[in-house]
CSV table of C-alpha atoms and ligand atoms in Angstrom, one decimal:
chain,number,residue,atom,x,y,z
Y,1,VAL,CA,-41.6,4.0,-39.7
Y,2,ALA,CA,-43.9,3.3,-42.7
Y,3,HIS,CA,-41.6,0.6,-44.2
Y,4,ARG,CA,-38.8,-1.4,-43.2
Y,5,VAL,CA,-37.0,-3.6,-45.2
Y,6,VAL,CA,-34.5,-6.4,-44.0
Y,7,PHE,CA,-31.5,-7.8,-45.8
Y,8,ALA,CA,-28.9,-10.4,-45.5
Y,9,ARG,CA,-25.7,-11.3,-47.3
Y,10,HIS,CA,-25.5,-15.2,-47.9
Y,11,GLY,CA,-23.6,-17.6,-45.8
Y,12,GLU,CA,-20.0,-18.3,-46.1
Y,13,SER,CA,-19.6,-20.2,-49.8
Y,14,LEU,CA,-16.5,-22.7,-50.5
Y,15,TRP,CA,-15.0,-20.3,-52.4
Y,16,ASN,CA,-14.8,-17.8,-50.2
Y,17,LYS,CA,-13.2,-19.9,-47.4
Y,18,GLU,CA,-10.4,-20.6,-50.3
Y,19,ASN,CA,-10.1,-16.9,-51.3
Y,20,ARG,CA,-11.5,-17.3,-54.7
Y,21,PHE,CA,-13.3,-14.5,-56.8
Y,22,THR,CA,-16.9,-16.6,-57.3
Y,23,GLY,CA,-18.6,-14.1,-59.1
Y,24,TRP,CA,-21.8,-15.7,-60.9
Y,25,TYR,CA,-19.7,-19.6,-60.3
Y,26,ASP,CA,-22.9,-21.0,-58.7
Y,27,VAL,CA,-20.5,-22.8,-55.7
Y,28,GLY,CA,-22.5,-23.8,-52.3
Y,29,LEU,CA,-22.2,-22.7,-48.8
Y,30,THR,CA,-19.8,-24.5,-46.0
Y,31,GLU,CA,-21.0,-25.7,-43.1
Y,32,LYS,CA,-20.0,-22.3,-41.7
Y,33,GLY,CA,-22.2,-20.6,-44.1
Y,34,ILE,CA,-25.4,-23.2,-43.5
Y,35,LYS,CA,-25.0,-21.9,-40.1
Y,36,GLU,CA,-24.5,-18.3,-40.6
Y,37,ALA,CA,-27.7,-18.8,-42.4
Y,38,LYS,CA,-29.5,-20.8,-39.3
Y,39,THR,CA,-28.7,-17.2,-36.9
Y,40,ALA,CA,-29.6,-15.0,-39.4
Y,41,GLY,CA,-32.9,-16.4,-39.4
Y,42,GLU,CA,-32.6,-16.7,-35.3
Y,43,LEU,CA,-31.7,-13.0,-35.3
Y,44,ILE,CA,-35.1,-11.9,-37.6
Y,45,ARG,CA,-37.2,-14.2,-35.2
Y,46,GLU,CA,-36.1,-12.8,-32.1
Y,47,ARG,CA,-37.4,-9.7,-33.7
Y,48,GLY,CA,-40.4,-10.5,-34.3
Y,49,PHE,CA,-40.4,-9.8,-38.3
Y,50,GLN,CA,-43.0,-11.2,-40.2
Y,51,PHE,CA,-42.6,-11.0,-44.4
Y,52,ASP,CA,-44.6,-11.4,-47.2
Y,53,VAL,CA,-42.5,-11.4,-49.7
Y,54,ALA,CA,-38.7,-12.6,-50.4
Y,55,HIS,CA,-36.4,-11.6,-53.2
Y,56,THR,CA,-32.9,-13.1,-54.2
Y,57,SER,CA,-30.3,-13.8,-57.0
Y,58,VAL,CA,-30.1,-17.3,-59.2
Y,59,LEU,CA,-27.2,-18.3,-57.4
Y,60,LYS,CA,-27.4,-21.4,-54.7
Y,61,ARG,CA,-25.4,-19.7,-52.2
Y,62,ALA,CA,-28.1,-16.8,-51.6
Y,63,ILE,CA,-31.3,-19.1,-51.7
Y,64,LEU,CA,-30.0,-21.9,-49.8
Y,65,THR,CA,-29.0,-19.1,-47.1
Y,66,LEU,CA,-32.4,-17.8,-48.0
Y,67,ASN,CA,-33.9,-21.3,-47.2
Y,68,GLY,CA,-31.9,-21.4,-43.7
Y,69,ILE,CA,-34.1,-18.1,-42.8
Y,70,LEU,CA,-37.1,-19.1,-43.8
Y,71,ASP,CA,-37.3,-22.2,-42.0
Y,72,THR,CA,-36.1,-20.8,-38.6
Y,73,THR,CA,-38.4,-18.2,-38.9
Y,74,ASP,CA,-41.5,-20.0,-40.7
Y,75,HIS,CA,-41.9,-18.2,-43.4
Y,76,HIS,CA,-41.7,-21.1,-46.2
Y,77,HIS,CA,-45.3,-20.1,-47.3
Y,78,ILE,CA,-44.1,-16.9,-48.8
Y,79,PRO,CA,-43.6,-16.0,-52.7
Y,80,VAL,CA,-39.5,-15.9,-53.6
Y,81,HIS,CA,-38.4,-13.8,-56.7
Y,82,LYS,CA,-35.1,-14.9,-57.8
Y,83,SER,CA,-33.7,-12.5,-60.9
Y,84,TYR,CA,-29.8,-12.5,-62.2
Y,85,ARG,CA,-29.9,-9.0,-61.2
Y,86,LEU,CA,-29.3,-9.8,-57.5
Y,87,ASN,CA,-26.4,-11.8,-58.8
Y,88,GLU,CA,-23.1,-11.1,-57.3
Y,89,ARG,CA,-20.5,-8.9,-59.2
Y,90,HIS,CA,-18.9,-10.5,-62.4
Y,91,TYR,CA,-15.4,-11.1,-61.8
Y,92,GLY,CA,-14.8,-12.6,-65.5
Y,93,GLY,CA,-11.6,-13.8,-65.7
Y,94,LEU,CA,-11.1,-13.7,-62.1
Y,95,GLN,CA,-13.6,-16.1,-61.3
Y,96,GLY,CA,-12.1,-19.1,-59.9
Y,97,LEU,CA,-8.6,-17.5,-58.9
Y,98,ASN,CA,-7.4,-17.0,-55.5
Y,99,LYS,CA,-5.0,-14.2,-54.2
Y,100,ALA,CA,-1.7,-16.0,-55.3
Y,101,GLU,CA,-3.3,-16.9,-58.6
Y,102,THR,CA,-4.3,-13.6,-59.4
Y,103,ALA,CA,-1.1,-11.7,-58.2
Y,104,ALA,CA,1.1,-14.1,-60.2
Y,105,LYS,CA,-1.2,-13.8,-63.4
Y,106,HIS,CA,-1.4,-10.3,-63.1
Y,107,GLY,CA,0.6,-8.7,-60.8
Y,108,ASP,CA,0.8,-6.9,-57.4
Y,109,GLU,CA,0.2,-3.2,-59.1
Y,110,GLN,CA,-2.8,-4.6,-61.4
Y,111,VAL,CA,-4.3,-6.1,-58.4
Y,112,LEU,CA,-4.1,-2.9,-56.6
Y,113,ILE,CA,-5.4,-0.8,-59.7
Y,114,TRP,CA,-8.3,-3.0,-59.1
Y,115,ARG,CA,-9.1,-2.8,-55.5
Y,116,ARG,CA,-9.3,0.3,-55.7
Y,117,SER,CA,-11.0,1.3,-58.7
Y,118,PHE,CA,-15.2,1.9,-58.8
Y,119,ASP,CA,-15.3,1.4,-62.8
Y,120,ILE,CA,-12.7,-0.5,-64.0
Y,121,PRO,CA,-13.4,-4.1,-64.6
Y,122,PRO,CA,-11.7,-7.6,-64.3
Y,123,PRO,CA,-10.2,-8.8,-68.1
Y,124,SER,CA,-13.9,-10.1,-70.1
Y,125,LEU,CA,-14.9,-13.5,-70.4
Y,126,GLU,CA,-14.9,-14.8,-74.1
Y,127,GLU,CA,-18.1,-14.8,-75.7
Y,128,THR,CA,-16.8,-18.4,-76.9
Y,129,ASP,CA,-15.7,-19.5,-72.8
Y,130,GLU,CA,-18.0,-22.3,-71.6
Y,131,ARG,CA,-17.8,-20.1,-68.3
Y,132,HIS,CA,-19.8,-17.4,-70.0
Y,133,PRO,CA,-23.2,-16.8,-69.1
Y,134,SER,CA,-24.9,-16.9,-72.4
Y,135,PHE,CA,-24.2,-21.3,-72.4
Y,136,ASP,CA,-26.1,-21.3,-68.7
Y,137,ARG,CA,-29.8,-22.1,-68.6
Y,138,LYS,CA,-30.2,-20.5,-65.7
Y,139,TYR,CA,-30.2,-17.1,-67.9
Y,140,SER,CA,-31.5,-19.1,-70.9
Y,141,LEU,CA,-34.7,-16.0,-70.7
Y,142,VAL,CA,-32.4,-13.1,-70.7
Y,143,PRO,CA,-31.3,-11.7,-73.8
Y,144,LYS,CA,-27.6,-12.5,-74.6
Y,145,SER,CA,-26.7,-8.7,-75.2
Y,146,ALA,CA,-27.7,-8.1,-71.6
Y,147,LEU,CA,-25.5,-11.1,-70.1
Y,148,PRO,CA,-21.9,-9.5,-69.0
Y,149,SER,CA,-18.5,-10.9,-69.7
Y,150,THR,CA,-17.3,-8.9,-66.8
Y,151,GLU,CA,-18.4,-6.1,-64.3
Y,152,SER,CA,-16.8,-3.1,-62.5
Y,153,LEU,CA,-18.9,-2.3,-59.3
Y,154,LYS,CA,-20.0,0.5,-61.4
Y,155,LEU,CA,-21.1,-2.0,-63.7
Y,156,THR,CA,-22.7,-4.1,-61.1
Y,157,ILE,CA,-24.6,-1.0,-59.6
Y,158,ASP,CA,-26.3,-0.6,-62.8
Y,159,ARG,CA,-27.9,-3.5,-63.5
Y,160,VAL,CA,-29.0,-4.3,-59.5
Y,161,LEU,CA,-30.5,-0.7,-59.0
Y,162,PRO,CA,-33.4,-1.0,-61.9
Y,163,TYR,CA,-34.3,-4.4,-59.5
Y,164,TRP,CA,-34.7,-2.2,-56.6
Y,165,PHE,CA,-36.9,0.7,-58.0
Y,166,ASP,CA,-38.5,-1.6,-60.3
Y,167,ASN,CA,-39.6,-5.0,-58.3
Y,168,ILE,CA,-38.4,-4.3,-54.9
Y,169,CYS,CA,-39.7,-1.2,-54.4
Y,170,SER,CA,-43.1,-1.7,-55.8
Y,171,HIS,CA,-43.8,-4.7,-53.3
Y,172,ILE,CA,-42.9,-1.9,-50.6
Y,173,LEU,CA,-45.3,0.5,-51.5
Y,174,GLU,CA,-47.7,-2.1,-51.9
Y,175,GLY,CA,-47.4,-2.7,-48.0
Y,176,LYS,CA,-45.5,-5.6,-48.4
Y,177,ASN,CA,-43.3,-6.7,-46.0
Y,178,VAL,CA,-39.8,-7.7,-48.0
Y,179,LEU,CA,-36.6,-9.6,-47.2
Y,180,VAL,CA,-33.9,-9.3,-49.3
Y,181,VAL,CA,-31.2,-12.5,-49.4
Y,182,ALA,CA,-27.9,-11.3,-52.0
Y,183,HIS,CA,-24.5,-11.3,-52.4
Y,184,GLY,CA,-21.4,-8.8,-51.1
Y,185,ASN,CA,-21.7,-6.5,-54.4
Y,186,SER,CA,-25.4,-6.6,-55.4
Y,187,LEU,CA,-26.2,-5.4,-51.3
Y,188,ARG,CA,-23.3,-2.9,-51.7
Y,189,SER,CA,-24.9,-1.2,-54.6
Y,190,MET,CA,-28.2,-1.1,-53.2
Y,191,VAL,CA,-26.9,0.3,-49.7
Y,192,LYS,CA,-24.4,2.7,-51.7
Y,193,TYR,CA,-27.7,4.2,-53.3
Y,194,LEU,CA,-30.1,3.9,-49.7
Y,195,SER,CA,-27.7,5.5,-47.9
Y,196,GLY,CA,-25.8,8.3,-50.4
Y,197,MET,CA,-22.4,7.0,-49.9
Y,198,SER,CA,-19.6,8.1,-52.5
Y,199,ASN,CA,-17.9,5.9,-54.8
Y,200,GLU,CA,-14.9,5.8,-52.8
Y,201,GLU,CA,-16.9,5.2,-49.4
Y,202,ILE,CA,-18.6,1.9,-51.2
Y,203,LEU,CA,-15.5,0.5,-52.0
Y,204,GLY,CA,-14.0,0.7,-48.5
Y,205,TYR,CA,-18.1,-1.0,-46.8
Y,206,ASN,CA,-17.8,-4.7,-47.1
Y,207,ILE,CA,-21.1,-6.2,-45.8
Y,208,PRO,CA,-20.8,-9.2,-43.3
Y,209,THR,CA,-22.0,-12.3,-44.3
Y,210,GLY,CA,-25.2,-13.5,-42.1
Y,211,ILE,CA,-26.2,-10.7,-40.2
Y,212,PRO,CA,-29.0,-9.3,-41.3
Y,213,PHE,CA,-29.5,-5.5,-41.6
Y,214,VAL,CA,-32.5,-3.4,-41.9
Y,215,TYR,CA,-33.4,-0.1,-43.8
Y,216,GLU,CA,-36.5,2.0,-42.4
Y,217,PHE,CA,-38.5,4.2,-44.5
Y,218,ASP,CA,-41.3,6.8,-44.4
Y,219,GLU,CA,-43.8,6.5,-46.7
Y,220,ASP,CA,-42.2,8.3,-49.4
Y,221,LEU,CA,-39.5,5.4,-49.0
Y,222,ASN,CA,-37.3,8.4,-47.8
Y,223,VAL,CA,-34.7,6.5,-45.7
Y,224,LEU,CA,-35.1,7.0,-41.4
Y,225,ASN,CA,-32.4,5.2,-40.6
Y,226,ASN,CA,-30.4,1.4,-41.1
Y,227,TYR,CA,-29.3,-0.6,-38.3
Y,228,TYR,CA,-27.5,-4.3,-38.0
Y,229,LEU,CA,-29.7,-7.1,-36.2
Y,230,ILE,CA,-26.5,-7.6,-33.9
Y,231,ASP,CA,-25.4,-5.5,-31.1
Y,232,GLU,CA,-22.3,-3.7,-32.1
Y,233,GLU,CA,-19.4,-5.0,-29.8
Y,234,GLU,CA,-20.1,-8.4,-32.0
Y,235,LEU,CA,-20.1,-6.8,-35.0
Y,236,LYS,CA,-16.8,-5.4,-34.3
Y,237,ALA,CA,-15.3,-9.0,-33.6
Y,238,LYS,CA,-16.6,-9.9,-37.2
K,1,LIG,O1,-7.9,-8.3,-56.9
K,1,LIG,C1,-9.2,-7.6,-56.5
K,1,LIG,C2,-10.0,-7.1,-57.5
K,1,LIG,C3,-9.5,-7.6,-58.6
K,1,LIG,C4,-11.0,-6.8,-59.5
K,1,LIG,C5,-12.0,-6.6,-59.2
K,1,LIG,C6,-12.2,-6.4,-58.0
K,1,LIG,C7,-11.1,-6.7,-57.0
K,1,LIG,C8,-11.4,-6.8,-55.5
K,1,LIG,O2,-12.3,-6.2,-55.1
K,1,LIG,C9,-10.2,-6.7,-54.6
K,1,LIG,C10,-9.1,-7.5,-55.1
K,1,LIG,C11,-8.5,-7.9,-54.2
K,1,LIG,C12,-8.2,-8.0,-53.0
K,1,LIG,N1,-7.5,-8.3,-52.0
K,1,LIG,S1,-6.4,-9.6,-52.1
K,1,LIG,O3,-5.5,-9.0,-53.2
K,1,LIG,O4,-6.0,-9.5,-51.0
K,1,LIG,C13,-7.2,-11.0,-52.9
K,1,LIG,C14,-6.8,-11.0,-54.6
K,1,LIG,C15,-7.2,-12.4,-54.8
K,1,LIG,C16,-8.1,-13.0,-54.1
K,1,LIG,C17,-9.0,-12.5,-53.1
K,1,LIG,C18,-8.0,-11.5,-52.5
K,1,LIG,O5,-8.6,-11.1,-51.3
K,1,LIG,C19,-9.4,-7.5,-52.2
K,1,LIG,O6,-9.9,-7.3,-51.0
K,1,LIG,C20,-10.6,-6.8,-52.9
K,1,LIG,O7,-11.4,-6.0,-52.7
């Protein structure tokens, strides 16, 4: 094994708990989510993993989870790179809706179509909608034409992978030990590429919160294997 990258999904957020689409809405972690960040750090520390750099999104549920891991593993000193490219999938006009509200507004058939689709996006936010990222100063340095109004999983992958290639892979090939803390769909974007999963397979693959997972590579960054930092039966219980 020439290189190893540790990934973790952020802990439970307030809107995860309420089963609402969160997307780019910057919601915090629940008490449970904070504990999950601590547990993730403990699992990492038990393996004795050391890091030289961390990458995360600009959303606080990922940043706070990373902080929890940095704290538990005594890595507060390492550089942290935050990018909108590691943000969660943007759910457009669905952001903030829960299951009942979504079904009430769009009907069960439409929900089923969205659930099963790789490249059908939810309804877009209007450019004038104050929830549009272009009104958020977090994205003031991103060209407006690059900011999404909604995203399909395909569009999310197209936005995330350049960051994997241009920012994370360069650090790995410089011999740095990298930690990545991100979101369900931004992690799925990288996992789909690394595992060679099909569009259908990745739709059925959900990344559990708070359980770090590792990808190991040879010197050419070919994937050698991958595993979760938790024993199998506990994973099934999740
Ligand atoms: O409506 C969607 C949906 C809409 C647009 C893009 C992607 C998805 C999507 O990926 C999805 C959906 C619903 C549910 N289940 S649900 O219908 O029970 C549901 C609906 C609304 C909020 C949360 C829920 O759990 C899922 O498990 C999904 O993965």
